[in-house]
Short mmCIF file of N, CA, C and O in Angstrom, two decimals:
data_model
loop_
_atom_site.label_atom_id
_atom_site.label_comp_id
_atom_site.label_asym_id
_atom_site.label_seq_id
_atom_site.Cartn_x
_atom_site.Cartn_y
_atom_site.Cartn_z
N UNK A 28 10.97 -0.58 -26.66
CA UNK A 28 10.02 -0.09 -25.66
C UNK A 28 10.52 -0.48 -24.29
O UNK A 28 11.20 -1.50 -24.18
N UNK A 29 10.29 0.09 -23.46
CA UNK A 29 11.14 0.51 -22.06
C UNK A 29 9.71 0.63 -20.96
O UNK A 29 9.05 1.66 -20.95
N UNK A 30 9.36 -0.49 -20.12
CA UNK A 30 8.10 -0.15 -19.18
C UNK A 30 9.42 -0.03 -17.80
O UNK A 30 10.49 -0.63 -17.67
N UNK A 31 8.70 1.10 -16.87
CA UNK A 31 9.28 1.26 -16.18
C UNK A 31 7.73 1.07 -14.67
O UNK A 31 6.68 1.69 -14.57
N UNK A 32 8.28 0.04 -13.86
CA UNK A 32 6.99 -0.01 -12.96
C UNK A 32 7.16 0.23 -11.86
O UNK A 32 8.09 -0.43 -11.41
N UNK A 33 6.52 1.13 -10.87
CA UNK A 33 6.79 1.61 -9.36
C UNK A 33 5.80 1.41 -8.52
O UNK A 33 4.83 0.74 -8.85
N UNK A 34 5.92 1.98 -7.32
CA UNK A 34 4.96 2.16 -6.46
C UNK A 34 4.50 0.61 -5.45
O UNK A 34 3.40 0.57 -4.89
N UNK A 35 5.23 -0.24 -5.37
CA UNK A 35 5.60 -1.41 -4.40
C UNK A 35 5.40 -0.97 -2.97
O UNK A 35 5.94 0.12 -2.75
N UNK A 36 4.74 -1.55 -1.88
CA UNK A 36 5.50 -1.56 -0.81
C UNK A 36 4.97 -2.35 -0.02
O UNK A 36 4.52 -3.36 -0.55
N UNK A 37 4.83 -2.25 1.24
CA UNK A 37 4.56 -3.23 2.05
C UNK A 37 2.80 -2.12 2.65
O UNK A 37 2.64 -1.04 3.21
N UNK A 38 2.22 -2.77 2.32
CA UNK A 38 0.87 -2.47 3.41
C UNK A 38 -0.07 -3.51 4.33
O UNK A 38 0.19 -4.71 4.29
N UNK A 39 -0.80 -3.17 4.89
CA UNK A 39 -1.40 -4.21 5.51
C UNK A 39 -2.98 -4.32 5.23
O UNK A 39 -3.65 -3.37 4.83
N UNK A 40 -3.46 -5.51 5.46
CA UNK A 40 -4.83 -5.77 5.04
C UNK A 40 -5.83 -4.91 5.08
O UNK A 40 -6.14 -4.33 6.12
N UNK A 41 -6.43 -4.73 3.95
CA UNK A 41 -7.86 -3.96 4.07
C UNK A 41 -7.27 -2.45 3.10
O UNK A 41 -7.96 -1.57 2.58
N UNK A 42 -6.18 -2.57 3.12
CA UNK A 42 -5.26 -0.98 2.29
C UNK A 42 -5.24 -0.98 1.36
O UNK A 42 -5.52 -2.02 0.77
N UNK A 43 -4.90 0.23 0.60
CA UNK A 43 -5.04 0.19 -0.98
C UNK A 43 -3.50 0.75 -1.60
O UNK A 43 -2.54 1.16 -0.95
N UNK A 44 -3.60 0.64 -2.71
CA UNK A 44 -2.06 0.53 -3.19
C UNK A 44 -2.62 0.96 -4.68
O UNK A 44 -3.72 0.72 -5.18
N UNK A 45 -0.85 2.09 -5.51
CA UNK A 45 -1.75 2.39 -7.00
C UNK A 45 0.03 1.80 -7.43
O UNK A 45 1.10 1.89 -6.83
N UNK A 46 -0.31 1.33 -8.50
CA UNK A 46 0.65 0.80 -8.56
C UNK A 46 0.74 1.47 -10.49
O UNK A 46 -0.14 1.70 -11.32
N UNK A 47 2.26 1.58 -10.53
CA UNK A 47 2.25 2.88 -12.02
C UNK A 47 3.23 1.87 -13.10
O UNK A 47 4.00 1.03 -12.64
N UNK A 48 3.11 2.03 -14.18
CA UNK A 48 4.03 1.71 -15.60
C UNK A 48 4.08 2.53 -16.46
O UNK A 48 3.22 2.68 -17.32
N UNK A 49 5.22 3.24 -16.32
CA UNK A 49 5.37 4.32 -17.15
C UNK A 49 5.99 3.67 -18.68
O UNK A 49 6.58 2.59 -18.72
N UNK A 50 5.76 4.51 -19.87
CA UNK A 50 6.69 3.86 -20.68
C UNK A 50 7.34 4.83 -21.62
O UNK A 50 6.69 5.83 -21.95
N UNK A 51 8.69 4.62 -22.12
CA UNK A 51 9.62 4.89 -23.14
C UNK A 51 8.84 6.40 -24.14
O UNK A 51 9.14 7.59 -24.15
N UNK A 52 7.74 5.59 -24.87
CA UNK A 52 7.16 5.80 -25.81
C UNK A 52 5.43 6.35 -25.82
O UNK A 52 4.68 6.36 -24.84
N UNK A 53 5.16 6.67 -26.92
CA UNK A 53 3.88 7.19 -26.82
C UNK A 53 2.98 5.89 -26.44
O UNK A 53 3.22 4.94 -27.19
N UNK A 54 2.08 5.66 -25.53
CA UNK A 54 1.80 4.31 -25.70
C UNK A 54 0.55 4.19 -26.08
O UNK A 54 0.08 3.06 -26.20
N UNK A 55 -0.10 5.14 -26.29
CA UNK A 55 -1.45 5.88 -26.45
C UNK A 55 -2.27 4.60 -27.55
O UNK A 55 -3.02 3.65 -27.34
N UNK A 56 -1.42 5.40 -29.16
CA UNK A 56 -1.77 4.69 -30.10
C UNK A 56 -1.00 3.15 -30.80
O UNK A 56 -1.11 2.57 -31.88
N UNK A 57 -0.18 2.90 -29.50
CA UNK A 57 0.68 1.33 -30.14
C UNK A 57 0.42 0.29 -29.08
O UNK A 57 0.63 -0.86 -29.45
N UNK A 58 0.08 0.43 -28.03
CA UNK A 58 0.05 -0.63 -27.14
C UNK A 58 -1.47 -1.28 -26.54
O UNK A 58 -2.48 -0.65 -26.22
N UNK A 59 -1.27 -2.46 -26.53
CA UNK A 59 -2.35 -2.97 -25.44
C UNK A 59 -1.40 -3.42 -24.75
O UNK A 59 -0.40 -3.84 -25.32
N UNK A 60 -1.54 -3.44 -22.97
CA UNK A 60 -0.94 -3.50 -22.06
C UNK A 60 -1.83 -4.54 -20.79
O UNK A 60 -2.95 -5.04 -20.86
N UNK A 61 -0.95 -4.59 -19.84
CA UNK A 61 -1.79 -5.41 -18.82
C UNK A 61 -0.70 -5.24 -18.06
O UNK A 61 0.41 -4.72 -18.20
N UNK A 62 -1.50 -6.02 -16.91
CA UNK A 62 -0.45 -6.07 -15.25
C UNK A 62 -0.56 -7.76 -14.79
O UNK A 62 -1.63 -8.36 -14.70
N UNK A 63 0.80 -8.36 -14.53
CA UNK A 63 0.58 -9.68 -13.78
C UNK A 63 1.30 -9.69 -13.06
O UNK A 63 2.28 -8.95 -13.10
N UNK A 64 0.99 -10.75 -11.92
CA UNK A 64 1.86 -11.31 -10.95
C UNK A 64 2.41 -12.25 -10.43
O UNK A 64 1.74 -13.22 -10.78
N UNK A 65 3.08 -12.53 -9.91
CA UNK A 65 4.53 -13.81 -9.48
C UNK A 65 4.40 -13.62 -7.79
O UNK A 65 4.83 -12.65 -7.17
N UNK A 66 3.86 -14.52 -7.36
CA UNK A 66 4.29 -14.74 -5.60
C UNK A 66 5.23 -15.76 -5.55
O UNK A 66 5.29 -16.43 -6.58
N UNK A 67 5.99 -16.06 -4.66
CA UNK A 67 7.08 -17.02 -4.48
C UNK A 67 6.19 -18.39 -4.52
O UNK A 67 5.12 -18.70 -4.00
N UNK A 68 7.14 -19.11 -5.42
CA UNK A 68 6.76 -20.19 -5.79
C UNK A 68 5.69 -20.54 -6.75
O UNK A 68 5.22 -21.68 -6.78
N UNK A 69 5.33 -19.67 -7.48
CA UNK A 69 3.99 -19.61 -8.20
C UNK A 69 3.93 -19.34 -9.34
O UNK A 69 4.79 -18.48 -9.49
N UNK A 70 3.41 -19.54 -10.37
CA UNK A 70 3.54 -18.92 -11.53
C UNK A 70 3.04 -17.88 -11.81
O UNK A 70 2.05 -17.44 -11.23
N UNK A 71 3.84 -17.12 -13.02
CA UNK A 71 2.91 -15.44 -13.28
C UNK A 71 1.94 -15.71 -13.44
O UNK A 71 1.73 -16.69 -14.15
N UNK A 72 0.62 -14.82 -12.73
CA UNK A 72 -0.84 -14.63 -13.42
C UNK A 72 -1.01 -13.36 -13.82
O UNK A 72 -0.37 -12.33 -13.62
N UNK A 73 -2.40 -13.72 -14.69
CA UNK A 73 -2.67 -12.23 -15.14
C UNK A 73 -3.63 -11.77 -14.09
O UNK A 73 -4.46 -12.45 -13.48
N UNK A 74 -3.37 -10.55 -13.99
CA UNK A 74 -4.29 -9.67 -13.12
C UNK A 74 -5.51 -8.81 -13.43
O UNK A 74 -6.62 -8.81 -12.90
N UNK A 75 -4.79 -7.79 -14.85
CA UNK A 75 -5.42 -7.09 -15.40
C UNK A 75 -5.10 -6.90 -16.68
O UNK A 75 -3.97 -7.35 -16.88
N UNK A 76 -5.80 -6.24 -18.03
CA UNK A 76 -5.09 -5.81 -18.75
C UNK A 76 -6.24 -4.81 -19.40
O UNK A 76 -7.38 -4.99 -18.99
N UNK A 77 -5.94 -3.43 -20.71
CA UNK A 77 -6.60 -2.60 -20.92
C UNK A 77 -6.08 -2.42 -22.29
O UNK A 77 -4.87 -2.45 -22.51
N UNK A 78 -7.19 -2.18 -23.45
CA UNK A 78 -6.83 -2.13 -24.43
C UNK A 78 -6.40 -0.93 -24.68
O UNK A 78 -6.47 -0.19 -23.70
N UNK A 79 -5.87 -0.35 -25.89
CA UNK A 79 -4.46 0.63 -26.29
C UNK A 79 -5.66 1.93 -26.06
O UNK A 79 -5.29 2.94 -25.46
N UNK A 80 -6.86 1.85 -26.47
CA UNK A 80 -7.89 3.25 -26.12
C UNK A 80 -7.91 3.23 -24.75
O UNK A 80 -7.16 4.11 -24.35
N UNK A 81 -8.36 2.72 -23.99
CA UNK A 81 -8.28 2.59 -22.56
C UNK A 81 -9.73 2.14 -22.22
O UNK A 81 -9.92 1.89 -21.03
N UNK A 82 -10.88 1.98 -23.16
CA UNK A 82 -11.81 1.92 -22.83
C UNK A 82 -12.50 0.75 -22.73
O UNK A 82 -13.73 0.71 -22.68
N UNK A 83 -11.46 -0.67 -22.68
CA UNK A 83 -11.90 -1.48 -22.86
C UNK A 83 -10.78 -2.28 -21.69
O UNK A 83 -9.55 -2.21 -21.76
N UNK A 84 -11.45 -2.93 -20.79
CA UNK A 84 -10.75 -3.60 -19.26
C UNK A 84 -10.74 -5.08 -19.06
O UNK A 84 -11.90 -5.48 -19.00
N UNK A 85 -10.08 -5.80 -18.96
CA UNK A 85 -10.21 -7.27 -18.24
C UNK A 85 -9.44 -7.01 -17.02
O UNK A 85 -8.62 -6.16 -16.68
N UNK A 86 -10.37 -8.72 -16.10
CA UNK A 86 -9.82 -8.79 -14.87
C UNK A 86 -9.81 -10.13 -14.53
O UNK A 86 -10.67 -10.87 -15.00
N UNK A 87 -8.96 -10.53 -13.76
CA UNK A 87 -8.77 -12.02 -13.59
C UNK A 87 -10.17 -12.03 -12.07
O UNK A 87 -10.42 -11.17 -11.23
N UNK A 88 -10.60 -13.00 -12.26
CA UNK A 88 -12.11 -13.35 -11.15
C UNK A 88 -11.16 -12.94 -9.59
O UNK A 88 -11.81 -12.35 -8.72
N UNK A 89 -9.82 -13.25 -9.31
CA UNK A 89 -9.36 -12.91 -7.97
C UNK A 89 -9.38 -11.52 -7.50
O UNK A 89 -9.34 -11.11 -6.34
N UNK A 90 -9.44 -10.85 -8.63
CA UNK A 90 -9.30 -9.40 -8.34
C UNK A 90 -10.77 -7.92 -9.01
O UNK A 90 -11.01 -6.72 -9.00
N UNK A 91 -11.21 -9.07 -9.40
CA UNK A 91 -12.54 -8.05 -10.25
C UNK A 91 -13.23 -7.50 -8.88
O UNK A 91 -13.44 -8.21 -7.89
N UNK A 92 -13.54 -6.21 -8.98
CA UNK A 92 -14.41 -5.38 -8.01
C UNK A 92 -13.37 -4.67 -6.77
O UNK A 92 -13.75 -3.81 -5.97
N UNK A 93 -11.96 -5.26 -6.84
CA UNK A 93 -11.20 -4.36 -6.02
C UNK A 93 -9.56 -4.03 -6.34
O UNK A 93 -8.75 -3.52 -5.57
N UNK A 94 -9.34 -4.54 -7.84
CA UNK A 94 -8.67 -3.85 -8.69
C UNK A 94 -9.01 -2.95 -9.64
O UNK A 94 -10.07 -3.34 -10.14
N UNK A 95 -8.62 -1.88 -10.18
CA UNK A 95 -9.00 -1.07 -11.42
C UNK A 95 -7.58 -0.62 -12.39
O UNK A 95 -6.61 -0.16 -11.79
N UNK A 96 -7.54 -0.75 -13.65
CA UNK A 96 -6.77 -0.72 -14.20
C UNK A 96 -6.93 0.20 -15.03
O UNK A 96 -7.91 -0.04 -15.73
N UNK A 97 -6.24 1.53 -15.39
CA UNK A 97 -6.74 2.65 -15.86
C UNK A 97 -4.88 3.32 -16.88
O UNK A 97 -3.74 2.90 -16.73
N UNK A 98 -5.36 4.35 -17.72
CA UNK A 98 -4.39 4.30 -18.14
C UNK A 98 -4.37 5.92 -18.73
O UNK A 98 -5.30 6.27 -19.46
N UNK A 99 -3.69 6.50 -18.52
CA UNK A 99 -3.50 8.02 -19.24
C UNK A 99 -2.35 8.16 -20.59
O UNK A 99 -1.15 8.31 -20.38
N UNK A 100 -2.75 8.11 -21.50
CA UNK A 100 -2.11 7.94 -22.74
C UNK A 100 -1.21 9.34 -22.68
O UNK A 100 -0.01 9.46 -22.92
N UNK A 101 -2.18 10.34 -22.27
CA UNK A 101 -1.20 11.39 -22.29
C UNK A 101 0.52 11.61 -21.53
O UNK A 101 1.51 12.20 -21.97
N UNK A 102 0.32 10.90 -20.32
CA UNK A 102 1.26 10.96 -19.32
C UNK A 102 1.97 9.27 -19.85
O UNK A 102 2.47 8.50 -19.03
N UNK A 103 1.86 9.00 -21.22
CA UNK A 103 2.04 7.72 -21.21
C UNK A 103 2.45 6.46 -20.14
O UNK A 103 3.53 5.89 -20.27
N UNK A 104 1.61 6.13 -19.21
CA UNK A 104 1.54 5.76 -18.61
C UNK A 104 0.11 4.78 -17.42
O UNK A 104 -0.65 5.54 -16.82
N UNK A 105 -0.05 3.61 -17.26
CA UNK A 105 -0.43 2.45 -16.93
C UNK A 105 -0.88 2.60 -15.68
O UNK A 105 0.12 2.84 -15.01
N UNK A 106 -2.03 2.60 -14.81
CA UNK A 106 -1.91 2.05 -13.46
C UNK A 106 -3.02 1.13 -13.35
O UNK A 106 -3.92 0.86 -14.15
N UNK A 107 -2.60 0.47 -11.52
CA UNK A 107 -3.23 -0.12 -11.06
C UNK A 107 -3.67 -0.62 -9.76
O UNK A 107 -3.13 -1.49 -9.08
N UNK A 108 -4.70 0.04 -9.52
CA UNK A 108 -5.28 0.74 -8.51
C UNK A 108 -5.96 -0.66 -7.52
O UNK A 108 -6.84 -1.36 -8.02
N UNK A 109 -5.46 -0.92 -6.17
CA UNK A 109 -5.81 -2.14 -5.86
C UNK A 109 -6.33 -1.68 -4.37
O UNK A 109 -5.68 -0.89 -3.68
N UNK A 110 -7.78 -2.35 -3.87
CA UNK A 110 -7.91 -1.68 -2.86
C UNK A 110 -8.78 -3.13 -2.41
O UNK A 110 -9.20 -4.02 -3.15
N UNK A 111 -8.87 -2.98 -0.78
CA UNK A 111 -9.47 -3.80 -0.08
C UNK A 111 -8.09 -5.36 -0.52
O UNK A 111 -8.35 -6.39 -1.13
N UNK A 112 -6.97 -5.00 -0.03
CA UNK A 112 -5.68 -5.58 -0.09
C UNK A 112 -5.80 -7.03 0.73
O UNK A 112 -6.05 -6.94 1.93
N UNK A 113 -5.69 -7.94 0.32
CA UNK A 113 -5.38 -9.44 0.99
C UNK A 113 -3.67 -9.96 1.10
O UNK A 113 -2.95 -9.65 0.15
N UNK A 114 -3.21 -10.56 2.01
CA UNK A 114 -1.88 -10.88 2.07
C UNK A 114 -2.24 -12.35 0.73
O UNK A 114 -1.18 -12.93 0.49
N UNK A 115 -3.23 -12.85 0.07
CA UNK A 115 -3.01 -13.85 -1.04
C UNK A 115 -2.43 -12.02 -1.93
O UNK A 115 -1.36 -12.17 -2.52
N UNK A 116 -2.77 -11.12 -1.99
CA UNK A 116 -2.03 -10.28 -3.49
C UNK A 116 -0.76 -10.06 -3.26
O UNK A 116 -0.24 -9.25 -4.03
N UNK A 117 -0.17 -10.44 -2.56
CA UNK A 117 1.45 -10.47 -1.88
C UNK A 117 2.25 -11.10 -3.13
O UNK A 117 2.22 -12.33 -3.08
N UNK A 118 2.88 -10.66 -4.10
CA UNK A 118 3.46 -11.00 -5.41
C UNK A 118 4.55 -9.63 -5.88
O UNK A 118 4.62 -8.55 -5.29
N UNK A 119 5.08 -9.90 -6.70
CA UNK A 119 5.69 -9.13 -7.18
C UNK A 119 4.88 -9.05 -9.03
O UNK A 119 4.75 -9.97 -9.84
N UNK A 120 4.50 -7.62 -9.17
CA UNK A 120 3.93 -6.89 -9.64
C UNK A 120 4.51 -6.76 -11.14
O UNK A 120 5.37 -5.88 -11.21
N UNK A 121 4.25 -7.38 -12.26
CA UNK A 121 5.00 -6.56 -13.58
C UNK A 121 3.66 -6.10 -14.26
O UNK A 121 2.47 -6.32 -14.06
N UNK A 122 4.56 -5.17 -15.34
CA UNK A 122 3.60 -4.40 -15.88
C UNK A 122 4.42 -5.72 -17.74
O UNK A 122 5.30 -6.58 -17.83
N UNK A 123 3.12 -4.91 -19.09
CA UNK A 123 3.82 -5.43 -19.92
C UNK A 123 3.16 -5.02 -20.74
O UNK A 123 2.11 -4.44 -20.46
N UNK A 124 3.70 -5.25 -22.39
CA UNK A 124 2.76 -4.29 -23.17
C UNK A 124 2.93 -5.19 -24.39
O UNK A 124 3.77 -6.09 -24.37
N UNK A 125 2.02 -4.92 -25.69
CA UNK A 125 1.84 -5.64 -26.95
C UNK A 125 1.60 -4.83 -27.89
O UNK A 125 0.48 -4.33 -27.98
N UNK A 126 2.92 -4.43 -29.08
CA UNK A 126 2.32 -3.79 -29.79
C UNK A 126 1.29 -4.23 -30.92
O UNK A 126 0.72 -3.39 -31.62
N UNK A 127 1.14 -5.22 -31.02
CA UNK A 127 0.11 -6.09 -31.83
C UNK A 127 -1.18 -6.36 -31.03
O UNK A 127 -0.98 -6.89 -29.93
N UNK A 128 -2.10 -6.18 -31.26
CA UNK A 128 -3.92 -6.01 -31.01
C UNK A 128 -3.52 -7.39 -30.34
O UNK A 128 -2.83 -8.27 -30.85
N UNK A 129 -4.23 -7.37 -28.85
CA UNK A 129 -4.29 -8.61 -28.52
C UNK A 129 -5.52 -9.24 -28.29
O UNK A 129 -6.18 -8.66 -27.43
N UNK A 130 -6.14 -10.40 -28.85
CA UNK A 130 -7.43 -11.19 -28.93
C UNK A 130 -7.87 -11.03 -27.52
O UNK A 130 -7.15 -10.78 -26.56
N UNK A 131 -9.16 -11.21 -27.55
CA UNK A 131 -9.22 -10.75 -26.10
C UNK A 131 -9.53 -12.30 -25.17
O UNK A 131 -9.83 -12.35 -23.97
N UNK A 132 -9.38 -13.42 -26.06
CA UNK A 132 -9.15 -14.30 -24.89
C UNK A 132 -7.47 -14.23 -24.69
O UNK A 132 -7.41 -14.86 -23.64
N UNK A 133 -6.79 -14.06 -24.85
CA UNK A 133 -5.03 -13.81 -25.03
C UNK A 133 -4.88 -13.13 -24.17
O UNK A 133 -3.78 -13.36 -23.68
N UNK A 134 -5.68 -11.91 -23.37
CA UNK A 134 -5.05 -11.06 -22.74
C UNK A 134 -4.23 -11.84 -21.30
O UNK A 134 -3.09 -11.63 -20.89
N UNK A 135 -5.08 -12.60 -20.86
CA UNK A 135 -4.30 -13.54 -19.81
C UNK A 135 -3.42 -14.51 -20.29
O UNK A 135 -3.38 -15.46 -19.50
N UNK A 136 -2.75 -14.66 -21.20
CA UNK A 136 -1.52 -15.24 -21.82
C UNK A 136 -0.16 -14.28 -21.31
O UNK A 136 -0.06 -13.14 -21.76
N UNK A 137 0.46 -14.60 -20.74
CA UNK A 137 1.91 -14.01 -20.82
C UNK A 137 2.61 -13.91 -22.13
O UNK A 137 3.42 -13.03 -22.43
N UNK A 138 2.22 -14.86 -22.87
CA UNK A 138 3.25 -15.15 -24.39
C UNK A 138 2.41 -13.66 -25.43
O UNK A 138 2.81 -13.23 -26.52
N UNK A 139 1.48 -13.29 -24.81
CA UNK A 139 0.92 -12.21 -25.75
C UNK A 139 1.90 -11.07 -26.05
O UNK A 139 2.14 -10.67 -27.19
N UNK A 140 2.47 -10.56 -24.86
CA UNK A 140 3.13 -9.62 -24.66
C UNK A 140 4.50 -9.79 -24.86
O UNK A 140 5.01 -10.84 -24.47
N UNK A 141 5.27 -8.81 -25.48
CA UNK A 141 6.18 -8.93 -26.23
C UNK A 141 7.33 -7.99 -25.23
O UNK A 141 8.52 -8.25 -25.39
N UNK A 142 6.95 -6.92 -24.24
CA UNK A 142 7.58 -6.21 -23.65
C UNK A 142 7.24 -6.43 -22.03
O UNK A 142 6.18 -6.90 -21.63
N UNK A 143 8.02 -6.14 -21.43
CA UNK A 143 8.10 -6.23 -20.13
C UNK A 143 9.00 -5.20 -18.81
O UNK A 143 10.21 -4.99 -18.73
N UNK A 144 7.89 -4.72 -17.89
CA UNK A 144 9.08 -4.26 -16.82
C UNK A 144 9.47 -4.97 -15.99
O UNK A 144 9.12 -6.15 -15.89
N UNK A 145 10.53 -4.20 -14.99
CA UNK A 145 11.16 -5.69 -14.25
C UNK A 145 10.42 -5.90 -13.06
O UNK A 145 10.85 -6.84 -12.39
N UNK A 146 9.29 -5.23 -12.52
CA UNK A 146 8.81 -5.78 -11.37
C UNK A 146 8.68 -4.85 -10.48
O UNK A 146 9.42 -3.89 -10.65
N UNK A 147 7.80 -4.80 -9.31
CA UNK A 147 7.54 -3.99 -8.52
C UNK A 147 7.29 -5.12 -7.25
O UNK A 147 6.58 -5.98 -7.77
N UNK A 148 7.43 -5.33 -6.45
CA UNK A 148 7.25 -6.09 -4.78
C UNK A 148 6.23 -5.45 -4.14
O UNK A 148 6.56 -4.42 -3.55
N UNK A 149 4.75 -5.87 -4.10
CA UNK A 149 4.07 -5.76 -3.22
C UNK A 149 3.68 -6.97 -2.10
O UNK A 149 3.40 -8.16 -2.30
N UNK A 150 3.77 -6.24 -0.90
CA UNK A 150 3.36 -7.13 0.67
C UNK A 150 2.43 -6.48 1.03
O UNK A 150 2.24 -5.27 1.05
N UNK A 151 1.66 -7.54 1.40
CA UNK A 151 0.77 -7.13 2.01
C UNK A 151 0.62 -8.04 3.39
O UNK A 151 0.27 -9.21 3.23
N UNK A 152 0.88 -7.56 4.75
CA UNK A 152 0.86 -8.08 5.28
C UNK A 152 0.43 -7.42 7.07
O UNK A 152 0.67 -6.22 7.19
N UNK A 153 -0.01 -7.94 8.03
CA UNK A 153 -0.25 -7.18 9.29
C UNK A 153 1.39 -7.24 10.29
O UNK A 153 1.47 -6.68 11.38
#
Protein backbone atom coordinates (compact mmCIF):
# COMPACT_ATOMS: atom_id res chain seq x y z
CA UNK A 1 0.00 0.00 0.00
CA UNK A 2 1.33 3.34 -1.30
CA UNK A 3 -0.33 6.73 0.64
CA UNK A 4 0.51 9.50 -1.36
CA UNK A 5 -0.13 13.05 0.71
CA UNK A 6 -0.43 16.68 -0.80
CA UNK A 7 -1.69 19.91 -0.51
CA UNK A 8 1.07 21.63 2.10
CA UNK A 9 1.76 25.16 2.06
CA UNK A 10 2.37 28.07 3.80
CA UNK A 11 -0.85 30.16 4.94
CA UNK A 12 -1.45 32.58 7.47
CA UNK A 13 -3.63 32.72 10.59
CA UNK A 14 -7.28 32.45 10.63
CA UNK A 15 -6.96 30.34 6.86
CA UNK A 16 -8.00 27.14 5.94
CA UNK A 17 -6.11 24.42 4.26
CA UNK A 18 -7.53 20.71 2.74
CA UNK A 19 -5.01 18.63 2.97
CA UNK A 20 -5.40 15.03 0.58
CA UNK A 21 -4.00 11.12 0.90
CA UNK A 22 -4.51 9.46 -1.93
CA UNK A 23 -3.85 5.72 -2.00
CA UNK A 24 -2.40 2.79 -4.21
CA UNK A 25 -5.44 0.70 -3.59
CA UNK A 26 -9.09 0.42 -3.04
CA UNK A 27 -9.14 1.79 0.42
CA UNK A 28 -12.81 1.77 0.77
CA UNK A 29 -13.18 -1.80 2.17
CA UNK A 30 -9.42 -2.48 3.81
CA UNK A 31 -8.36 0.49 5.64
CA UNK A 32 -8.85 2.51 8.76
CA UNK A 33 -6.75 5.52 8.30
CA UNK A 34 -5.86 8.78 10.17
CA UNK A 35 -3.72 11.97 9.83
CA UNK A 36 -0.72 13.04 12.33
CA UNK A 37 1.72 15.49 12.90
CA UNK A 38 5.52 16.28 13.60
CA UNK A 39 6.55 20.09 14.29
CA UNK A 40 10.26 20.53 14.75
CA UNK A 41 11.36 19.15 17.72
CA UNK A 42 8.28 17.36 18.77
CA UNK A 43 6.92 14.23 18.61
CA UNK A 44 4.26 12.80 16.05
CA UNK A 45 0.69 13.44 17.28
CA UNK A 46 -2.41 12.23 16.25
CA UNK A 47 -4.68 14.65 14.75
CA UNK A 48 -7.39 12.76 13.26
CA UNK A 49 -8.41 9.47 12.19
CA UNK A 50 -11.73 7.79 10.33
CA UNK A 51 -12.84 4.43 10.26
CA UNK A 52 -12.63 2.27 6.80
CA UNK A 53 -16.80 3.23 6.29
CA UNK A 54 -16.11 6.76 6.84
CA UNK A 55 -18.78 7.16 9.23
CA UNK A 56 -17.12 6.99 12.19
CA UNK A 57 -14.37 10.19 13.21
CA UNK A 58 -11.85 10.91 16.02
CA UNK A 59 -10.10 14.06 16.92
CA UNK A 60 -7.33 14.96 19.08
CA UNK A 61 -8.98 17.94 21.78
CA UNK A 62 -6.29 20.53 19.81
CA UNK A 63 -8.09 20.32 16.78
CA UNK A 64 -11.87 19.15 17.39
CA UNK A 65 -14.37 21.84 15.92
CA UNK A 66 -11.81 23.20 13.28
CA UNK A 67 -10.47 20.12 11.72
CA UNK A 68 -12.69 17.64 9.66
CA UNK A 69 -11.54 14.50 8.40
CA UNK A 70 -13.55 13.02 5.59
CA UNK A 71 -12.86 10.41 3.11
CA UNK A 72 -14.23 9.33 -0.46
CA UNK A 73 -13.70 5.63 -0.89
CA UNK A 74 -14.62 6.06 -4.34
CA UNK A 75 -11.76 8.46 -5.41
CA UNK A 76 -9.82 6.30 -2.91
CA UNK A 77 -8.74 8.85 -1.12
CA UNK A 78 -8.37 10.73 2.62
CA UNK A 79 -8.74 14.39 3.50
CA UNK A 80 -8.27 16.91 5.89
CA UNK A 81 -9.94 19.85 6.04
CA UNK A 82 -8.40 22.41 8.63
CA UNK A 83 -9.82 25.79 9.12
CA UNK A 84 -9.50 28.71 11.56
CA UNK A 85 -5.42 27.87 11.16
CA UNK A 86 -2.99 28.69 14.26
CA UNK A 87 0.89 28.99 13.65
CA UNK A 88 0.86 26.03 16.96
CA UNK A 89 -0.62 23.60 13.54
CA UNK A 90 2.70 24.49 11.84
CA UNK A 91 3.97 20.61 11.49
CA UNK A 92 4.55 18.52 8.85
CA UNK A 93 1.46 16.56 7.97
CA UNK A 94 1.43 12.52 7.38
CA UNK A 95 -1.30 10.64 6.38
CA UNK A 96 -1.36 6.59 7.39
CA UNK A 97 -3.46 3.67 7.16
CA UNK A 98 -4.27 0.09 9.01
CA UNK A 99 -5.37 -2.71 7.35
CA UNK A 100 -6.43 -4.37 10.58
CA UNK A 101 -9.69 -2.77 12.51
CA UNK A 102 -8.19 -0.39 14.78
CA UNK A 103 -9.59 -0.29 18.62
CA UNK A 104 -10.76 2.85 18.98
CA UNK A 105 -8.66 3.86 21.92
CA UNK A 106 -5.48 2.93 19.40
CA UNK A 107 -6.47 5.31 16.92
CA UNK A 108 -4.00 7.91 18.49
CA UNK A 109 -1.19 5.32 18.65
CA UNK A 110 1.25 5.68 15.79
CA UNK A 111 2.26 1.87 16.30
CA UNK A 112 -1.45 1.13 15.05
CA UNK A 113 -0.72 1.89 11.63
CA UNK A 114 1.18 -0.21 9.59
CA UNK A 115 1.47 2.16 6.38
CA UNK A 116 2.59 5.51 5.92
CA UNK A 117 3.04 8.65 3.53
CA UNK A 118 6.01 10.69 3.54
CA UNK A 119 4.65 13.96 4.64
CA UNK A 120 3.22 17.09 3.58
CA UNK A 121 4.77 20.72 5.29
CA UNK A 122 2.24 22.88 6.54
CA UNK A 123 3.09 26.76 7.84
CA UNK A 124 1.18 28.59 9.08
CA UNK A 125 2.37 31.72 9.65
CA UNK A 126 1.75 35.92 9.21
Amino acid sequence: VQLQASGGGLVQPGDSLRLSCATTERASLNYDMGWFRQAPGNEREFVAGIRRSGGITYYADVVKGRFTISRDNAKNTMYLQMDRMSPEDTAVYYCAASTNRIITSNFRNAGAYAYWGQGTLVTVSS
